[in-house]
Coordinates of C-alpha atoms in Angstrom, one line a residue:
Chain T
M1 CA -104.0 -1.2 14.4
R2 CA -102.7 -4.7 15.3
L3 CA -100.7 -4.8 12.2
F4 CA -99.2 -1.4 13.1
I5 CA -98.4 -2.6 16.6
S6 CA -96.8 -5.8 15.3
I7 CA -94.7 -3.9 12.8
F8 CA -93.7 -1.4 15.5
M9 CA -92.8 -4.3 17.9
I10 CA -90.7 -6.1 15.2
Y11 CA -89.0 -2.7 14.4
L12 CA -88.3 -2.2 18.2
G13 CA -86.9 -5.8 18.4
F14 CA -84.6 -5.2 15.5
Q15 CA -83.5 -1.9 17.0
L16 CA -82.7 -3.6 20.4
L17 CA -80.9 -6.4 18.7
S18 CA -78.9 -4.1 16.5
A19 CA -78.1 -1.9 19.5
N20 CA -76.7 -5.0 21.3
A21 CA -75.0 -6.5 18.3
V22 CA -71.2 -6.6 18.3
E23 CA -70.1 -4.0 15.9
D24 CA -66.7 -3.5 14.2
F25 CA -65.4 -6.7 15.7
S26 CA -61.8 -7.4 14.8
V27 CA -59.1 -9.8 15.9
I28 CA -55.5 -9.4 15.1
D29 CA -52.2 -10.9 16.0
K30 CA -50.6 -8.6 18.6
P31 CA -48.0 -6.5 16.9
N32 CA -44.4 -6.2 18.1
D33 CA -44.6 -9.4 20.3
N34 CA -43.3 -12.9 20.4
G35 CA -46.5 -14.3 18.9
G36 CA -48.0 -15.1 22.3
A37 CA -51.0 -12.8 22.2
I38 CA -53.9 -11.7 20.1
V39 CA -55.8 -8.4 20.3
V40 CA -59.6 -8.3 20.2
S41 CA -61.4 -5.0 19.5
W42 CA -65.0 -4.0 19.1
K43 CA -67.0 -0.9 19.0
E44 CA -67.9 0.4 22.4
M45 CA -71.6 0.5 23.2
V46 CA -73.3 3.5 24.7
A47 CA -73.2 3.5 28.4
E48 CA -77.0 3.0 29.0
T49 CA -77.0 -0.2 27.0
E50 CA -73.8 -1.6 28.3
K51 CA -74.9 -1.5 31.9
N52 CA -77.2 -4.4 31.3
F53 CA -74.9 -6.6 29.3
F54 CA -71.7 -8.6 29.4
Y55 CA -69.2 -9.1 26.7
Q56 CA -67.6 -12.5 26.4
I57 CA -64.8 -13.4 24.1
M58 CA -64.8 -17.1 23.0
I59 CA -61.7 -18.7 21.5
A60 CA -61.2 -22.0 19.7
E61 CA -58.4 -23.9 18.1
Q62 CA -60.7 -25.2 15.3
E63 CA -63.3 -23.3 13.4
D64 CA -66.1 -25.6 14.5
G65 CA -65.1 -25.4 18.1
P66 CA -65.1 -26.1 20.9
F67 CA -65.0 -22.5 21.9
Y68 CA -63.6 -21.7 25.3
P69 CA -64.9 -18.6 27.1
L70 CA -62.7 -15.9 28.6
E71 CA -63.8 -13.9 31.6
K72 CA -66.9 -11.9 31.2
M73 CA -66.4 -8.2 30.8
A74 CA -69.0 -5.8 32.1
Y75 CA -69.3 -2.0 31.7
P76 CA -67.2 0.1 31.8
L77 CA -64.6 -2.2 30.2
K78 CA -63.5 -0.7 27.0
G79 CA -63.8 -2.5 23.7
K80 CA -60.5 -1.5 22.2
G81 CA -57.4 -3.6 22.3
F82 CA -58.3 -6.4 24.7
E83 CA -55.3 -8.6 24.9
V84 CA -55.7 -12.4 25.0
K85 CA -52.6 -14.3 26.2
G86 CA -54.3 -17.5 27.3
Y87 CA -57.6 -19.4 28.0
N88 CA -58.9 -22.2 30.1
K89 CA -59.8 -25.4 28.5
E90 CA -62.4 -27.5 30.4
G91 CA -60.6 -29.5 33.1
E92 CA -57.2 -28.2 32.2
E93 CA -54.9 -25.6 33.6
S94 CA -54.5 -22.3 31.7
T95 CA -53.5 -22.7 28.1
L96 CA -51.2 -20.1 26.6
V97 CA -51.6 -18.6 23.2
V98 CA -48.6 -19.8 21.2
P99 CA -46.8 -18.5 18.1
N100 CA -47.5 -19.9 14.6
K101 CA -50.9 -21.2 15.4
T102 CA -54.4 -20.3 14.0
Y103 CA -57.1 -19.4 16.5
F104 CA -60.8 -18.7 15.9
V105 CA -62.4 -16.0 17.9
K106 CA -65.9 -14.7 18.3
M107 CA -67.7 -12.5 20.8
K108 CA -71.0 -12.9 22.6
V109 CA -73.1 -10.3 24.2
L110 CA -74.8 -11.9 27.2
N111 CA -77.8 -10.7 29.2
G112 CA -76.8 -9.1 32.5
D113 CA -79.5 -10.9 34.4
K114 CA -79.1 -14.3 36.0
S115 CA -80.1 -16.1 32.8
E116 CA -77.1 -14.8 31.0
T117 CA -78.7 -15.7 27.7
T118 CA -76.9 -14.8 24.5
V119 CA -78.3 -11.6 23.1
S120 CA -76.1 -11.5 20.0
E121 CA -73.0 -13.1 18.7
S122 CA -70.3 -11.8 16.3
E123 CA -69.0 -13.6 13.3
I124 CA -66.0 -16.0 13.8
I125 CA -62.7 -14.4 12.9
S126 CA -59.5 -16.4 12.4
V127 CA -56.1 -15.2 13.3
T128 CA -52.6 -16.7 13.0
T129 CA -50.1 -15.7 15.6
K130 CA -46.5 -15.0 14.7
G131 CA -43.4 -13.6 16.4
N132 CA -42.0 -10.3 15.1
F133 CA -38.4 -9.6 14.3
F134 CA -38.4 -6.0 15.4
A135 CA -40.3 -4.2 18.1
F136 CA -41.5 -1.1 16.3
N137 CA -43.0 0.2 19.5
K138 CA -39.5 0.6 20.8
L139 CA -38.3 2.4 17.6
N140 CA -37.9 5.8 19.4
S141 CA -35.7 4.2 22.1
F142 CA -33.7 2.3 19.4
L143 CA -33.0 5.5 17.5
I144 CA -32.0 7.4 20.7
L145 CA -29.7 4.5 21.5
I146 CA -28.1 4.7 18.1
F147 CA -27.8 8.5 18.4
L148 CA -26.1 8.3 21.8
T149 CA -23.8 5.5 20.6
V150 CA -22.7 7.5 17.6
V151 CA -22.2 10.7 19.6
I152 CA -20.2 8.8 22.4
M153 CA -18.1 6.9 19.8
C154 CA -17.4 10.2 17.9
F155 CA -16.1 11.8 21.0
I156 CA -14.0 8.8 21.9
V157 CA -12.3 9.0 18.4
Y158 CA -12.0 12.8 18.8
A159 CA -10.4 12.4 22.2
Q160 CA -7.9 9.9 20.8
R161 CA -6.8 12.4 18.1
N162 CA -6.9 15.5 20.4
P163 CA -6.0 14.1 23.9
H164 CA -5.1 17.6 25.3
K165 CA -8.3 19.4 24.3
L166 CA -10.6 17.8 26.8
F167 CA -11.6 19.6 29.9
V168 CA -13.1 17.6 32.7
R169 CA -14.3 19.4 35.9
R170 CA -12.7 18.5 39.2
I171 CA -14.4 15.8 41.2
A172 CA -13.3 16.4 44.8
G173 CA -14.1 12.9 46.0
L174 CA -11.8 11.4 43.3
D175 CA -9.0 13.9 43.9
A176 CA -9.1 13.0 47.6
M177 CA -8.8 9.2 46.8
E178 CA -5.0 9.2 46.6
D179 CA -4.7 11.2 49.8
A180 CA -7.0 8.9 51.6
L181 CA -5.0 5.9 50.5
G182 CA -1.8 7.7 51.5
R183 CA -3.3 8.2 54.9
A184 CA -4.0 4.5 55.3
T185 CA -0.4 3.7 54.3
E186 CA 1.1 6.2 56.7
M187 CA -1.1 5.1 59.6
G188 CA -0.3 1.4 58.9
R189 CA -4.0 0.6 58.7
S190 CA -6.0 -1.0 56.0
A191 CA -8.4 0.5 53.5
L192 CA -11.8 -1.1 53.2
F193 CA -13.8 -1.2 50.0
V194 CA -17.5 -2.0 50.5
H195 CA -19.4 -3.2 47.4
G196 CA -23.1 -2.3 47.0
L197 CA -25.9 -4.8 47.0
R198 CA -26.3 -5.6 43.4
S199 CA -25.2 -8.3 41.1
V200 CA -22.3 -8.2 38.7
S201 CA -24.7 -7.7 35.7
E202 CA -25.7 -4.3 37.0
I203 CA -24.0 -1.2 35.8
P204 CA -23.3 0.4 39.2
T205 CA -21.5 -2.8 40.3
I206 CA -19.4 -2.8 37.1
A207 CA -18.6 0.9 37.7
A208 CA -17.6 0.0 41.3
I209 CA -15.3 -2.8 40.0
N210 CA -13.7 -0.4 37.6
I211 CA -12.9 2.0 40.5
L212 CA -11.7 -1.0 42.6
G213 CA -9.1 -1.8 39.9
K214 CA -7.7 1.8 40.2
I215 CA -7.7 1.7 44.0
A216 CA -6.1 -1.7 44.1
K217 CA -3.3 -0.5 41.8
K218 CA -2.6 2.5 44.0
I219 CA -2.7 0.2 47.1
A220 CA -0.2 -2.2 45.5
E221 CA 2.1 0.7 44.7
F222 CA 1.9 2.1 48.3
D223 CA 2.3 -1.4 49.7
A224 CA -0.8 -1.0 51.9
T225 CA -3.6 -3.4 52.7
L226 CA -7.0 -3.3 50.9
R227 CA -9.9 -5.4 52.2
V228 CA -12.9 -5.8 49.9
S229 CA -16.3 -6.9 51.3
N230 CA -18.7 -8.6 48.9
W231 CA -22.4 -9.3 49.1
D232 CA -22.4 -11.5 46.0
P233 CA -20.1 -14.4 45.3
I234 CA -19.8 -13.6 41.6
V235 CA -18.8 -10.0 42.5
Q236 CA -16.3 -11.5 44.9
Q237 CA -14.7 -13.6 42.2
V238 CA -14.6 -10.7 39.7
S239 CA -13.2 -8.4 42.5
Q240 CA -10.5 -11.0 43.3
E241 CA -9.4 -11.2 39.7
T242 CA -9.5 -7.4 39.4
V243 CA -7.3 -6.8 42.5
K244 CA -5.0 -9.6 41.5
E245 CA -4.4 -8.1 38.0
A246 CA -4.0 -4.7 39.5
H247 CA -1.2 -6.0 41.8
I248 CA 0.4 -7.7 38.8
E249 CA 0.2 -4.4 36.8
A250 CA 1.8 -2.6 39.6
G251 CA 4.6 -5.1 39.7
R252 CA 3.7 -6.4 43.1
P253 CA 2.0 -9.8 42.6
D254 CA 3.6 -11.0 45.9
T255 CA 1.5 -8.5 48.0
Y256 CA -1.9 -9.9 46.7
K257 CA -3.8 -11.9 49.3
S258 CA -7.0 -13.5 48.1
E259 CA -8.5 -13.7 51.6
N260 CA -8.6 -9.9 51.7
I261 CA -11.4 -10.0 49.1
F262 CA -14.0 -11.9 50.9
F263 CA -17.7 -12.8 50.8
A264 CA -19.2 -11.2 54.0
A265 CA -22.8 -12.3 53.8
G266 CA -25.6 -12.8 51.3
D267 CA -28.3 -11.0 53.2
Q268 CA -28.7 -7.2 53.5
F269 CA -28.6 -6.7 57.2
S270 CA -26.2 -9.7 57.8
Y271 CA -23.9 -8.0 55.4
A272 CA -24.3 -4.6 57.2
A273 CA -23.6 -6.3 60.5
A274 CA -20.5 -8.2 59.2
V275 CA -19.0 -5.0 57.6
E276 CA -19.8 -2.9 60.6
G277 CA -18.0 -5.5 62.8
I278 CA -14.9 -5.2 60.6
M279 CA -15.0 -1.4 60.9
V280 CA -15.2 -1.5 64.6
R281 CA -12.6 -4.2 65.2
E282 CA -10.0 -3.3 62.5
K283 CA -10.6 0.5 62.3
P284 CA -9.6 0.9 58.7
A285 CA -8.2 4.4 57.9
T286 CA -10.1 4.7 54.7
I287 CA -13.5 3.3 53.7
F288 CA -14.9 3.3 50.1
Y289 CA -18.5 2.6 49.4
F290 CA -19.2 2.1 45.7
G291 CA -22.2 0.6 44.0
Y292 CA -25.9 0.5 44.6
F293 CA -27.0 0.6 48.3
Y294 CA -30.2 0.3 50.1
A295 CA -31.1 0.9 53.8
E296 CA -27.8 -0.4 54.9
S297 CA -26.0 2.7 53.6
L298 CA -26.5 4.7 56.7
L299 CA -25.8 1.8 59.0
L300 CA -22.4 1.3 57.3
S301 CA -21.4 4.9 56.8
E302 CA -22.4 6.1 60.2
T303 CA -20.4 3.3 61.8
G304 CA -17.5 4.2 59.6
A305 CA -17.8 7.9 60.6
H306 CA -17.7 6.9 64.3
T307 CA -14.5 5.0 63.8
G308 CA -12.9 8.1 62.4
A309 CA -12.1 6.8 58.9
I310 CA -12.0 9.0 55.8
Q311 CA -15.0 7.9 53.9
I312 CA -15.6 8.2 50.1
A313 CA -18.9 7.0 48.7
G314 CA -20.3 6.8 45.2
S315 CA -23.8 5.6 44.4
D316 CA -26.5 6.1 41.9
A317 CA -29.1 5.1 44.5
F318 CA -31.1 8.4 44.7
T319 CA -32.6 7.6 48.1
Q320 CA -29.3 6.8 49.7
I321 CA -27.2 9.7 48.4
P322 CA -28.4 12.0 51.2
F323 CA -27.2 9.5 53.8
F324 CA -23.8 9.3 52.2
I325 CA -23.5 13.1 51.9
T326 CA -24.4 13.4 55.6
T327 CA -21.9 10.8 56.9
C328 CA -19.1 10.6 54.3
D329 CA -16.3 13.1 53.7
Y330 CA -16.8 12.9 49.9
T331 CA -19.7 11.6 47.8
L332 CA -19.9 10.9 44.1
I333 CA -23.4 11.6 43.1
G334 CA -25.1 9.5 40.4
E335 CA -23.2 9.7 37.1
E336 CA -19.9 10.7 38.9
L337 CA -19.7 7.0 39.9
Y338 CA -19.5 6.1 36.2
A339 CA -17.1 8.9 35.4
A340 CA -14.7 7.9 38.2
S341 CA -12.8 5.3 36.2
A342 CA -12.2 7.7 33.3
Y343 CA -11.3 10.6 35.7
L344 CA -8.8 8.5 37.7
S345 CA -7.0 7.1 34.6
R346 CA -7.1 10.3 32.5
E347 CA -7.2 8.0 29.5
P348 CA -8.3 10.1 26.5
K349 CA -10.6 7.4 25.2
L350 CA -12.4 7.1 28.5
L351 CA -12.6 10.9 28.9
G352 CA -14.1 11.1 25.3
G353 CA -16.9 8.9 26.6
L354 CA -17.6 11.4 29.3
K355 CA -17.8 14.2 26.7
G356 CA -20.2 12.2 24.7
Q357 CA -22.4 11.8 27.7
D358 CA -22.5 15.6 28.1
V359 CA -23.6 16.0 24.6
G360 CA -26.4 13.4 25.2
K361 CA -27.4 15.4 28.3
M362 CA -27.6 18.6 26.3
A363 CA -29.8 16.8 23.7
I364 CA -32.1 15.7 26.5
I365 CA -32.3 19.2 28.0
L366 CA -33.1 20.6 24.5
I367 CA -35.8 18.0 24.0
L368 CA -37.3 18.7 27.5
I369 CA -37.4 22.5 26.8
L370 CA -39.0 22.0 23.3
G371 CA -41.4 19.4 24.7
T372 CA -42.5 21.7 27.5
L373 CA -42.9 24.6 25.1
F374 CA -44.9 22.7 22.5
T375 CA -47.1 21.0 25.1
T376 CA -47.8 24.3 26.8
L377 CA -48.9 25.7 23.4
G378 CA -51.3 22.7 23.1
W379 CA -49.4 20.4 20.7
Q380 CA -48.3 17.1 22.2
G381 CA -47.0 15.6 19.0
F382 CA -43.4 16.4 19.7
S383 CA -43.5 14.9 23.3
K384 CA -45.3 11.8 22.0
L385 CA -42.2 11.0 19.8
F386 CA -40.4 10.2 23.1
W387 CA -43.2 8.4 24.9
P388 CA -42.9 4.7 25.5
S389 CA -45.7 2.9 23.5
Chain H
M1 CA -2.1 -16.9 27.8
N2 CA -2.6 -13.2 27.0
F3 CA -5.3 -14.3 24.6
L4 CA -7.2 -16.1 27.4
K5 CA -6.7 -13.4 29.9
K6 CA -7.2 -10.2 27.8
T7 CA -8.4 -10.8 24.3
L8 CA -11.0 -13.5 24.9
P9 CA -12.8 -11.6 27.7
L10 CA -12.9 -8.5 25.4
I11 CA -14.4 -10.6 22.6
L12 CA -16.9 -12.1 25.0
A13 CA -17.9 -8.7 26.4
F14 CA -18.3 -7.3 22.8
V15 CA -20.4 -10.2 21.5
S16 CA -22.6 -10.7 24.6
G17 CA -23.1 -6.9 25.0
W18 CA -24.3 -6.4 21.5
L19 CA -26.3 -9.6 21.7
A20 CA -28.2 -8.4 24.8
I21 CA -28.9 -5.0 23.2
T22 CA -30.1 -6.6 19.9
L23 CA -32.3 -9.1 21.7
E24 CA -34.0 -6.3 23.6
Y25 CA -35.4 -5.0 20.2
I26 CA -36.3 -8.4 18.8
P27 CA -39.5 -9.8 20.4
H28 CA -39.5 -13.0 18.4
Q29 CA -39.8 -16.3 20.4
N30 CA -36.3 -17.4 19.3
S31 CA -34.9 -14.2 20.6
E32 CA -36.7 -14.8 23.9
A33 CA -35.4 -18.3 24.1
T34 CA -31.8 -17.1 23.5
M35 CA -32.2 -14.5 26.2
A36 CA -33.6 -17.2 28.6
S37 CA -30.6 -19.4 27.9
L38 CA -28.2 -16.6 28.6
T39 CA -30.0 -15.9 31.9
K40 CA -29.8 -19.6 32.8
G41 CA -26.1 -19.4 32.2
L42 CA -25.8 -16.6 34.7
I43 CA -27.8 -18.6 37.2
I44 CA -25.5 -21.6 36.7
I45 CA -22.4 -19.4 37.1
G46 CA -24.1 -17.9 40.3
A47 CA -24.6 -21.4 41.7
I48 CA -21.0 -22.4 41.1
T49 CA -19.6 -19.1 42.6
A50 CA -21.9 -19.5 45.6
F51 CA -19.7 -22.5 46.6
M52 CA -16.6 -20.5 46.0
G53 CA -18.1 -17.7 48.2
I54 CA -18.8 -20.2 51.0
Y55 CA -15.3 -21.6 50.5
G56 CA -13.9 -18.0 50.8
L57 CA -16.0 -17.3 53.9
F58 CA -14.8 -20.5 55.6
S59 CA -11.1 -20.0 54.7
L60 CA -11.3 -16.4 56.0
H61 CA -12.8 -17.4 59.4
Y62 CA -10.7 -20.5 59.7
L63 CA -7.6 -18.4 59.3
K64 CA -8.8 -16.0 61.9
I65 CA -9.5 -18.8 64.4
K66 CA -6.2 -20.5 63.6
R67 CA -4.2 -17.3 64.0
R68 CA -6.3 -16.2 67.1
S69 CA -6.8 -12.9 65.4
E70 CA -8.7 -10.2 67.2
G71 CA -12.4 -11.2 67.4
W72 CA -11.7 -14.8 66.4
G73 CA -14.6 -15.8 68.7
Y74 CA -17.1 -14.3 66.3
S75 CA -15.6 -16.5 63.5
T76 CA -16.5 -19.6 65.5
L77 CA -20.0 -18.3 65.7
V78 CA -20.1 -17.9 61.9
I79 CA -18.9 -21.5 61.3
A80 CA -21.1 -22.9 64.0
G81 CA -24.2 -21.1 62.7
F82 CA -23.4 -22.4 59.2
M83 CA -23.0 -26.0 60.4
I84 CA -26.2 -25.9 62.5
M85 CA -28.3 -24.5 59.7
T86 CA -26.8 -27.0 57.2
A87 CA -27.5 -29.9 59.6
F88 CA -31.1 -28.8 60.1
G89 CA -31.5 -28.3 56.4
I90 CA -30.3 -31.8 55.6
Y91 CA -32.4 -33.3 58.4
N92 CA -35.4 -31.3 57.0
N93 CA -37.6 -32.1 60.0
G94 CA -37.3 -35.9 59.3
A95 CA -38.0 -35.7 55.5
F96 CA -34.2 -35.4 54.7
M97 CA -32.6 -33.4 52.0
F98 CA -34.0 -35.0 48.8
Q99 CA -37.5 -33.8 49.7
P100 CA -38.7 -30.1 49.4
Q101 CA -37.8 -28.0 52.4
V102 CA -40.4 -28.5 55.1
E103 CA -41.6 -25.2 56.7
A104 CA -41.2 -26.5 60.2
G105 CA -38.5 -27.8 62.6
G106 CA -35.1 -26.4 63.3
I107 CA -34.6 -24.2 60.3
S108 CA -38.0 -22.5 60.7
W109 CA -37.4 -22.0 64.4
I110 CA -33.9 -20.5 64.0
Y111 CA -35.2 -18.3 61.1
E112 CA -38.2 -17.1 63.1
Y113 CA -36.7 -16.7 66.5
I114 CA -33.1 -15.9 65.9
F115 CA -32.6 -14.6 62.4
N116 CA -35.7 -12.4 62.1
P117 CA -35.2 -10.7 65.5
C118 CA -31.5 -10.1 64.6
Q119 CA -32.5 -8.5 61.3
A120 CA -35.2 -6.4 63.0
T121 CA -32.6 -5.2 65.5
M122 CA -30.2 -4.2 62.8
F123 CA -33.0 -2.3 61.0
S124 CA -34.2 -0.6 64.1
I125 CA -30.7 0.8 64.8
L126 CA -31.3 2.8 61.6
A127 CA -33.7 5.1 63.4
F128 CA -31.0 6.1 65.9
F129 CA -28.4 6.5 63.2
I130 CA -30.8 8.7 61.2
A131 CA -31.1 10.9 64.3
S132 CA -27.4 11.1 64.9
A133 CA -26.7 11.8 61.2
A134 CA -29.5 14.4 61.0
Y135 CA -28.0 16.2 64.1
R136 CA -24.6 16.4 62.3
T137 CA -26.2 17.6 59.0
F138 CA -28.5 20.2 60.5
R139 CA -25.8 22.3 62.1
A140 CA -26.3 25.3 59.9
K141 CA -22.6 26.2 59.2
S142 CA -23.2 27.6 55.7
L143 CA -26.0 29.1 53.6
E144 CA -26.5 25.7 51.9
A145 CA -26.7 23.9 55.2
G146 CA -29.1 26.6 56.4
I147 CA -31.4 26.1 53.4
L148 CA -31.2 22.3 53.9
L149 CA -32.2 22.7 57.6
V150 CA -35.2 25.0 56.8
A151 CA -36.4 22.7 54.0
A152 CA -36.0 19.6 56.2
I153 CA -37.9 21.1 59.1
I154 CA -40.8 22.1 56.8
V155 CA -40.9 18.6 55.2
M156 CA -40.6 16.8 58.5
F157 CA -43.2 19.0 60.2
G158 CA -45.5 19.0 57.2
K159 CA -45.7 15.2 57.3
V160 CA -47.1 14.9 60.8
P161 CA -50.8 15.5 61.4
I162 CA -50.4 18.4 63.9
A163 CA -48.9 20.5 61.0
G164 CA -52.3 20.7 59.4
L165 CA -53.8 22.0 62.7
V166 CA -51.2 24.7 63.0
S167 CA -51.7 25.9 59.4
E168 CA -53.2 24.2 56.4
H169 CA -50.4 25.6 54.3
I170 CA -47.6 23.7 56.0
P171 CA -48.4 20.3 54.5
E172 CA -48.9 22.0 51.1
V173 CA -45.5 23.6 51.3
A174 CA -44.0 20.4 52.4
Q175 CA -45.6 18.5 49.5
W176 CA -44.6 21.3 47.0
L177 CA -40.9 20.9 48.2
L178 CA -41.1 17.2 47.5
D179 CA -43.0 17.5 44.2
Y180 CA -41.0 20.3 42.5
P181 CA -37.5 21.1 43.7
N182 CA -36.9 17.6 45.0
M183 CA -38.4 15.9 41.9
A184 CA -36.4 18.2 39.6
V185 CA -33.1 17.2 41.2
K186 CA -34.2 13.6 41.3
R187 CA -34.9 13.5 37.5
A188 CA -31.7 15.3 36.8
I189 CA -29.8 12.6 38.6
F190 CA -31.8 9.9 36.8
F191 CA -30.9 11.4 33.4
G192 CA -27.2 11.5 34.4
V193 CA -27.3 8.0 35.7
A194 CA -29.0 6.7 32.6
L195 CA -26.5 8.4 30.3
G196 CA -23.6 7.3 32.5
G197 CA -24.9 3.7 32.3
I198 CA -25.1 3.8 28.5
S199 CA -21.7 5.3 28.3
T200 CA -20.1 2.8 30.7
A201 CA -21.8 -0.1 28.9
L202 CA -20.5 1.1 25.5
R203 CA -17.0 1.6 26.9
I204 CA -17.0 -2.0 28.1
I205 CA -18.6 -3.4 25.0
F206 CA -16.0 -1.7 22.7
G207 CA -13.2 -2.7 25.0
I208 CA -12.3 0.9 25.9
E209 CA -12.9 0.4 29.6
R210 CA -10.6 -2.5 30.8
S211 CA -10.3 -1.7 34.5
Y212 CA -12.3 -4.8 35.3
L213 CA -9.6 -6.8 33.7
G214 CA -7.1 -5.2 36.0
G215 CA -5.5 -2.9 33.3
E216 CA -5.9 0.6 32.1

């Protein structure tokens, strides 16, 4: 009987140990990264067992240690794909995992009570980190970019060869631009161009600068005054150059005044206050708002509306578009901001880009319809092709 | 001269544009280091142009004061404010300018008791402007304006606690309007903006869009 009990106890002990052992333990260099992380995986334990134990990953720079512990992980932390980007050496600040270095990793299962004794320990696995030359997790985005680039370029070439076959719908705000500038000229007042609150590296700011070039050329031809307020000194410098070149192109370099393209303020509400002050004091006949705006959009455009100016706005800031629609005479919504330059110049190459955009939009609509259809029918495979991974 | 003014900027736009796109898909540490260097370059240019911005600001307000243009008194305030803040910044509460900025003294006081209240004032004006803009918008002159008015009333009313007491369906309808029709339009705009952004970037990279250089 004793022998039977002993055998049973030994069997029970083995069962308990094997239940708490780290199974399917693996360590790999994180794929598609700069070599600054490793990924640790292990088989998840059953919930009842996990509640009483902690997992602890130990990392070392040499096989014989010392091993530095990472934070303890308790249930319900999953055992798949735990990412290690750094660890704490004793008495030192956080040490980062670096590329082209071999690390040794093991995992301990600790008792959940105060003793925190080691119940089981995995084998030591070595891994060498390395940076990758292509992010395969962004492959879908890369292929879409290539597709859109090819489509847009094809349409640009097509537009060059067939310049009269392109139809672009009317954009009222852009058609009204010349009239608005003419009004400023006739009234002998200035036009004010208000830049949005983003830096020159942002697309809406670049689109705004493109439109500024067209407006400045018209202003130079009409011999009117254009004032340009800037929130960013780099945008101011680029705007100065753009307006100057536009005056030269129009054959009126003498009418260019650098002080009309000024840095108003570098802070959101200071900028709004400065520009509102200009509107109230100088009463410009026409005000343009182009770029990305935040809460100052309504402050500016409502003040402009009170001064009686014709206001034309263009922004891709979704939250501010309603304010512009409410207070401005014309508003370019979202992509119309990017189309403005092409629309105003009627340059076939630029219009071709717009057509390419439309084809891209059609492709997206088709993908959305198919994705909705397949997902509704219970197959997510198609949608997953377009998910970020 | 034409090379420096036209051709070189186009070459730079082409090379740096493709470099930025390519680096986005290369996670290697060398690629990250290159991107970090480019970003540092932008910061350096930003620091240089900040001085030019200040110069521009000063010359503008100096001219206004000199010419006694309308509102020239405000320009004196701009210059005085700049001078006072710079003086306090250099003094740095006795630690002077080669030490990290101390969070006490004149700068902190001006920031806390003048700058912040001024900002709060500007922001609070927004509430009145929203009311005045809403009044103008909600005059139902057409079918579209009428639909807008009804939708706005439902959303506004549905977001206040009393709506739930009147009918439990009002907050649900308000949320439905935000989650479905509003979200659908929002996403449509996002797609358009994303494609427009790509198209604009390509036009600049390939030198098709040259408006920023002042030409067609």
